[in-house]
C-alpha positions as a printed NumPy array, in Angstrom:
array([[-27.622, -18.187,  10.867],
       [-27.464, -18.47 ,  14.654],
       [-28.41 , -22.168,  14.766],
       [-28.397, -25.048,  12.32 ],
       [-31.636, -24.678,  10.454],
       [-34.223, -27.299,  11.527],
       [-31.959, -28.883,  14.16 ],
       [-34.005, -30.658,  16.845],
       [-37.377, -29.439,  15.54 ],
       [-40.39 , -29.249,  17.811],
       [-43.63 , -30.37 ,  16.142],
       [-47.204, -29.911,  17.324],
       [-50.342, -31.34 ,  15.692],
       [-53.902, -30.057,  15.787],
       [-56.946, -32.049,  14.692],
       [-60.665, -31.642,  14.137],
       [-63.764, -33.806,  14.43 ],
       [-63.776, -34.447,  10.664],
       [-60.442, -36.29 ,  10.773],
       [-58.239, -33.519,   9.369],
       [-54.844, -32.907,  10.97 ],
       [-52.276, -30.11 ,  10.703],
       [-48.692, -30.391,  11.953],
       [-46.592, -27.283,  12.562],
       [-42.836, -27.088,  13.186],
       [-41.219, -24.389,  15.308],
       [-38.511, -23.813,  12.691],
       [-40.01 , -21.198,  10.411],
       [-43.475, -21.685,  11.925],
       [-43.675, -24.218,   9.113],
       [-46.62 , -26.324,   8.024],
       [-44.994, -29.754,   7.95 ],
       [-48.208, -31.589,   7.085],
       [-51.856, -31.048,   6.196],
       [-53.835, -34.269,   5.925],
       [-57.406, -34.024,   4.657],
       [-59.994, -36.821,   4.689],
       [-61.411, -37.685,   1.267],
       [-64.635, -39.637,   0.891],
       [-64.045, -43.256,  -0.038],
       [-60.329, -43.213,   0.801],
       [-58.955, -45.237,   3.701],
       [-56.6  , -42.552,   4.984],
       [-56.416, -38.746,   4.711],
       [-54.523, -37.209,   1.803],
       [-51.3  , -35.339,   2.422],
       [-51.698, -32.115,   0.417],
       [-48.322, -30.482,   1.084],
       [-44.883, -31.161,  -0.338],
       [-42.289, -32.112,   2.238],
       [-39.285, -34.218,   3.19 ],
       [-39.677, -37.419,   5.188],
       [-37.791, -36.295,   8.303],
       [-38.566, -32.75 ,   9.54 ],
       [-34.977, -32.538,  10.84 ],
       [-33.907, -32.635,   7.177],
       [-36.057, -29.661,   6.17 ],
       [-32.862, -27.679,   5.531],
       [-32.121, -29.953,   2.558],
       [-34.68 , -28.   ,   0.543],
       [-34.227, -24.342,  -0.404],
       [-37.732, -23.686,  -1.75 ],
       [-39.243, -22.234,   1.455],
       [-41.506, -25.292,   1.768],
       [-44.654, -24.303,   3.677],
       [-42.858, -21.777,   5.923],
       [-43.913, -18.472,   7.43 ],
       [-42.21 , -15.781,   5.344],
       [-40.944, -12.452,   6.687],
       [-40.   ,  -9.774,   7.469],
       [-41.089,  -8.974,   3.907],
       [-42.489, -11.607,   1.548],
       [-41.515, -11.696,  -2.126],
       [-38.906,  -9.333,  -3.597],
       [-37.488,  -5.919,  -2.76 ],
       [-35.477,  -4.544,  -5.681],
       [-31.741,  -4.03 ,  -5.236],
       [-32.027,  -4.971,  -1.555],
       [-32.474,  -1.35 ,  -0.541],
       [-35.25 ,   0.641,   1.091],
       [-35.657,   4.16 ,   2.382],
       [-37.731,   4.828,   5.501],
       [-38.285,   8.283,   6.955],
       [-35.462,   9.614,   4.793],
       [-32.939,   7.005,   5.957],
       [-31.504,   4.374,   3.619],
       [-31.2  ,   0.709,   4.59 ],
       [-29.317,  -2.106,   2.846],
       [-31.074,  -5.474,   3.178],
       [-29.661,  -8.961,   3.329],
       [-29.616, -10.765,   0.01 ],
       [-28.242, -13.894,  -1.573],
       [-28.531, -12.185,  -4.946],
       [-29.203,  -8.718,  -6.316],
       [-32.656,  -8.469,  -4.783],
       [-33.876,  -9.218,  -1.279],
       [-36.147, -12.272,  -1.45 ],
       [-38.539, -13.382,   1.313],
       [-36.931, -11.307,   4.042],
       [-33.264, -11.979,   3.335],
       [-30.746, -14.824,   3.553],
       [-31.744, -15.558,   7.148],
       [-35.45 , -14.796,   6.907],
       [-38.199, -15.93 ,   9.244],
       [-38.417, -19.279,   7.426],
       [-35.052, -20.162,   9.031],
       [-35.858, -19.004,  12.573],
       [-36.94 , -20.943,  15.606],
       [-40.318, -19.642,  16.703],
       [-41.632, -20.24 ,  20.22 ],
       [-44.87 , -22.129,  20.821],
       [-46.634, -19.77 ,  23.218],
       [-49.997, -21.532,  23.281],
       [-50.972, -25.085,  22.341],
       [-54.552, -26.35 ,  22.21 ],
       [-56.321, -29.252,  20.507],
       [-57.451, -27.112,  17.575],
       [-55.056, -24.133,  17.639],
       [-51.364, -23.286,  17.926],
       [-49.794, -19.889,  18.586],
       [-46.146, -19.106,  17.888],
       [-44.078, -15.966,  18.434],
       [-40.832, -14.56 ,  17.091],
       [-38.732, -11.502,  17.963],
       [-36.749,  -9.867,  15.16 ],
       [-34.265,  -7.314,  16.501],
       [-33.583,  -3.865,  15.088],
       [-31.304,  -4.254,  12.051],
       [-32.227,  -7.9  ,  11.485],
       [-31.509,  -8.592,   7.78 ],
       [-31.095,  -4.814,   7.447],
       [-34.663,  -3.892,   8.4  ],
       [-35.31 ,  -1.07 ,  10.879],
       [-36.968,  -1.505,  14.259],
       [-37.663,  -4.272,  16.726],
       [-40.339,  -6.444,  15.154],
       [-42.475,  -8.925,  17.073],
       [-44.625, -11.437,  15.217],
       [-47.436, -13.642,  16.474],
       [-48.748, -16.418,  14.224],
       [-51.864, -18.373,  15.147],
       [-52.929, -21.549,  13.352],
       [-56.555, -22.494,  13.976],
       [-58.412, -25.53 ,  12.599],
       [-62.214, -25.723,  12.525],
       [-64.466, -28.748,  12.094],
       [-65.404, -27.702,   8.546],
       [-61.778, -28.34 ,   7.444],
       [-60.706, -24.703,   7.43 ],
       [-57.211, -23.766,   8.557],
       [-56.745, -20.088,   9.364],
       [-53.385, -18.421,   9.933],
       [-53.612, -15.069,  11.687],
       [-50.668, -12.682,  11.775],
       [-50.005,  -9.765,  14.115],
       [-46.734,  -7.913,  13.544],
       [-45.656,  -4.979,  15.703],
       [-42.615,  -2.734,  15.293],
       [-41.228,   0.113,  17.388],
       [-40.144,   1.953,  14.23 ],
       [-41.755,   2.441,  10.852],
       [-40.923,  -0.547,   8.688],
       [-42.312,  -2.276,   5.613],
       [-43.551,  -5.733,   6.573],
       [-45.455,  -8.475,   4.791],
       [-45.974, -11.9  ,   6.34 ],
       [-47.294, -14.85 ,   4.358],
       [-47.143, -18.633,   4.165],
       [-45.302, -20.404,   1.351],
       [-47.339, -23.619,   1.249],
       [-46.657, -25.911,  -1.717],
       [-49.906, -27.713,  -2.51 ],
       [-50.462, -30.888,  -4.462],
       [-54.047, -31.982,  -3.953],
       [-53.401, -35.288,  -5.728],
       [-51.934, -36.549,  -2.471],
       [-48.798, -37.978,  -4.051],
       [-45.599, -36.945,  -5.792],
       [-46.995, -35.836,  -9.16 ],
       [-47.419, -32.87 , -11.482],
       [-49.848, -30.083, -10.578],
       [-50.437, -29.134, -14.219],
       [-53.608, -31.253, -14.259],
       [-55.13 , -29.391, -11.287],
       [-58.128, -27.205, -12.084],
       [-57.727, -23.599, -10.979],
       [-59.935, -20.532, -10.746],
       [-58.55 , -17.167,  -9.599],
       [-60.717, -14.271,  -8.472],
       [-58.526, -11.69 , -10.188],
       [-58.747,  -9.83 , -13.478],
       [-55.348,  -8.113, -13.235],
       [-51.764,  -9.083, -12.529],
       [-48.461,  -7.218, -12.312],
       [-45.997,  -7.073, -15.17 ],
       [-42.547,  -8.321, -14.152],
       [-39.128,  -7.618, -15.62 ],
       [-36.552, -10.299, -16.454],
       [-35.576, -10.562, -12.76 ],
       [-39.184, -10.849, -11.545],
       [-39.359,  -7.282, -10.234],
       [-42.649,  -5.427, -10.896],
       [-42.365,  -2.714, -13.509],
       [-45.306,  -0.855, -11.965],
       [-47.528,  -1.715, -14.913],
       [-50.796,  -3.542, -14.262],
       [-51.872,  -5.994, -16.955],
       [-55.353,  -7.305, -17.714],
       [-55.815, -11.056, -17.952],
       [-58.116, -10.403, -20.911],
       [-55.07 ,  -9.164, -22.82 ],
       [-53.023, -12.144, -21.614],
       [-55.297, -15.197, -21.916],
       [-52.694, -17.556, -20.503],
       [-53.033, -15.676, -17.19 ],
       [-56.828, -15.682, -17.276],
       [-58.22 , -18.049, -14.659],
       [-61.463, -16.152, -14.124],
       [-63.099, -19.25 , -15.59 ],
       [-61.759, -22.531, -14.244],
       [-59.152, -24.326, -16.359],
       [-56.209, -26.62 , -15.753],
       [-52.9  , -25.096, -14.705],
       [-51.266, -26.69 , -17.727],
       [-53.771, -25.564, -20.371],
       [-51.878, -22.387, -21.299],
       [-48.647, -23.087, -19.447],
       [-45.725, -21.019, -20.77 ],
       [-47.956, -19.598, -23.487],
       [-47.107, -15.948, -22.801],
       [-43.844, -13.996, -22.937],
       [-44.354, -12.975, -19.299],
       [-43.61 , -16.588, -18.393],
       [-40.275, -16.795, -20.203],
       [-38.075, -15.51 , -17.37 ],
       [-40.087, -17.21 , -14.635],
       [-40.321, -20.526, -16.556],
       [-44.043, -20.556, -15.816],
       [-46.441, -18.8  , -13.489],
       [-44.747, -16.746, -10.753],
       [-46.765, -13.542, -10.732],
       [-48.734, -11.357,  -8.337],
       [-52.46 , -11.287,  -9.033],
       [-54.438,  -8.342,  -7.666],
       [-57.377,  -9.228,  -5.45 ],
       [-60.28 ,  -7.137,  -4.137],
       [-59.451,  -8.308,  -0.587],
       [-62.953,  -9.411,   0.359],
       [-62.323, -11.882,   3.193],
       [-65.641, -13.628,   2.536],
       [-64.834, -14.398,  -1.102],
       [-62.198, -16.994,  -2.057],
       [-59.226, -15.55 ,  -3.897],
       [-58.387, -19.024,  -5.187],
       [-60.329, -22.185,  -5.974],
       [-58.347, -25.293,  -6.855],
       [-59.217, -28.94 ,  -7.406],
       [-57.142, -32.102,  -7.611],
       [-56.672, -33.844, -10.94 ],
       [-59.28 , -36.454, -10.014],
       [-61.671, -33.709,  -8.866],
       [-62.227, -35.341,  -5.484],
       [-60.551, -32.706,  -3.312],
       [-60.901, -28.937,  -3.484],
       [-59.096, -26.017,  -1.872],
       [-60.274, -22.44 ,  -1.391],
       [-57.908, -19.682,  -0.242],
       [-59.249, -16.661,   1.654],
       [-57.325, -13.553,   2.686],
       [-57.551,  -9.838,   3.435],
       [-54.304,  -9.06 ,   1.596],
       [-54.694,  -7.128,  -1.703],
       [-52.64 ,  -9.552,  -3.815],
       [-51.462, -13.143,  -4.02 ],
       [-48.513, -14.673,  -5.836],
       [-49.406, -17.681,  -7.949],
       [-46.297, -19.814,  -8.355],
       [-46.354, -23.061, -10.309],
       [-43.234, -24.542,  -8.718],
       [-40.932, -23.833, -11.636],
       [-37.659, -24.096,  -9.711],
       [-38.342, -26.971,  -7.314],
       [-35.756, -29.136,  -9.095],
       [-33.325, -26.314,  -9.843],
       [-30.887, -27.114,  -7.036],
       [-30.009, -30.25 ,  -5.129],
       [-32.718, -32.923,  -5.534],
       [-35.468, -32.753,  -2.921],
       [-36.599, -36.283,  -2.082],
       [-40.351, -36.613,  -1.69 ],
       [-41.524, -38.158,   1.563],
       [-44.135, -40.406,  -0.051],
       [-42.211, -42.302,  -2.751],
       [-38.545, -41.513,  -2.138],
       [-38.126, -39.98 ,  -5.598],
       [-37.003, -36.409,  -6.35 ],
       [-39.653, -33.74 ,  -6.72 ],
       [-39.782, -32.416, -10.281],
       [-40.593, -28.879, -11.302],
       [-44.352, -28.223, -11.182],
       [-44.885, -30.848,  -8.492],
       [-46.344, -28.214,  -6.174],
       [-48.133, -24.888,  -6.531],
       [-48.209, -21.891,  -4.206],
       [-50.748, -19.15 ,  -3.538],
       [-48.991, -16.553,  -1.391],
       [-51.319, -13.781,  -0.148],
       [-49.317, -10.595,   0.276],
       [-48.89 ,  -6.904,  -0.357],
       [-47.625,  -5.893,  -3.776],
       [-44.056,  -7.136,  -4.352],
       [-41.392,  -4.433,  -4.131],
       [-43.988,  -2.176,  -2.53 ],
       [-41.358,   0.147,  -0.958],
       [-40.408,   1.187,  -4.501],
       [-43.99 ,   1.535,  -5.779],
       [-45.32 ,   4.71 ,  -4.136],
       [-48.247,   4.775,  -6.553],
       [-49.667,   1.806,  -4.651],
       [-48.921,   3.107,  -1.158],
       [-52.548,   2.801,  -0.074],
       [-52.375,  -0.946,  -0.773],
       [-49.095,  -1.444,   1.073],
       [-49.098,   0.262,   4.48 ],
       [-45.911,   0.121,   6.552],
       [-45.982,  -1.058,  10.137],
       [-45.673,   1.751,  12.683],
       [-45.903,   2.017,  16.461],
       [-49.617,   2.739,  16.153],
       [-50.488,   0.552,  13.174],
       [-49.446,  -3.102,  13.421],
       [-49.708,  -5.579,  10.602],
       [-52.907,  -7.582,  11.144],
       [-53.706, -10.057,   8.365],
       [-55.03 , -13.559,   7.829],
       [-54.831, -16.415,   5.341],
       [-57.263, -19.34 ,   5.345],
       [-57.232, -22.66 ,   3.506],
       [-60.572, -24.444,   3.261],
       [-60.723, -28.015,   1.991],
       [-63.687, -30.065,   0.831],
       [-64.115, -33.638,  -0.34 ],
       [-66.175, -34.077,  -3.502],
       [-68.108, -37.308,  -3.975]])
């Protein structure tokens, strides 16, 4: 790592007329805070997990709310082949996770444009960075509208062919406090998910949620209703699976509601999949102290919906049409949007 992660962070905040605010940190183009007004409450709810001091963000190793790249999720055995040439990727383990040991979540982005309701950040990733080919340039734009919708737009360009997948790793807890997310109500617009092996690498097999009821959120239910009630959850200790989405940007991939039902979240994207992660390893390492009550976050205190291409896509040629590589002529152009609403 070229600099101490999160040293001297630069933070910028955008707001809207409804009273919602979003704070972004240059380290990792990270969402430090999303505060949403809720009817009848004296102050907006904080819906993201986080540490009290942004300069201490490095004390957590869960990718809290960061921009993930150059390739989100896992690449098996940390190896890829592009145009007949083999590349070895950075890894802290067997497989390359979220772009490598020094992925985009640990990089200082540059604020290139700052407005009242939008922020634009850029990052240059040199040829060979974390083992990936080509010079890669990423632009991330955060834009907040008055109807409490936060959109993140990604444009990634590379001077060589390279697999790339940029996402955000937001950990949501709509309760607005350090608490379990198992009581949240969830509905997923997906009827299929990918089978994973014991190391969370896709086998290439697509499973139907009808054959795995614990994974079936086509009708709303609580996250905890069928938690760990399927052998696919044994290795992951809960939900940590890619759901396949029809990629209709006008239809929410995810609908979630707080335990009290007073705050809802919808997730929109034009990616073909999203990883639903129930925060199963939040407490696996050093304790992460919550900013609101000073107590350690427990497992399942946050949940993630990570829009993305299919994990390990470079090794799944049967899904090549769903996972295009970035080339000189075809940049990565994708978006993720979070829309919040207060329910009386």
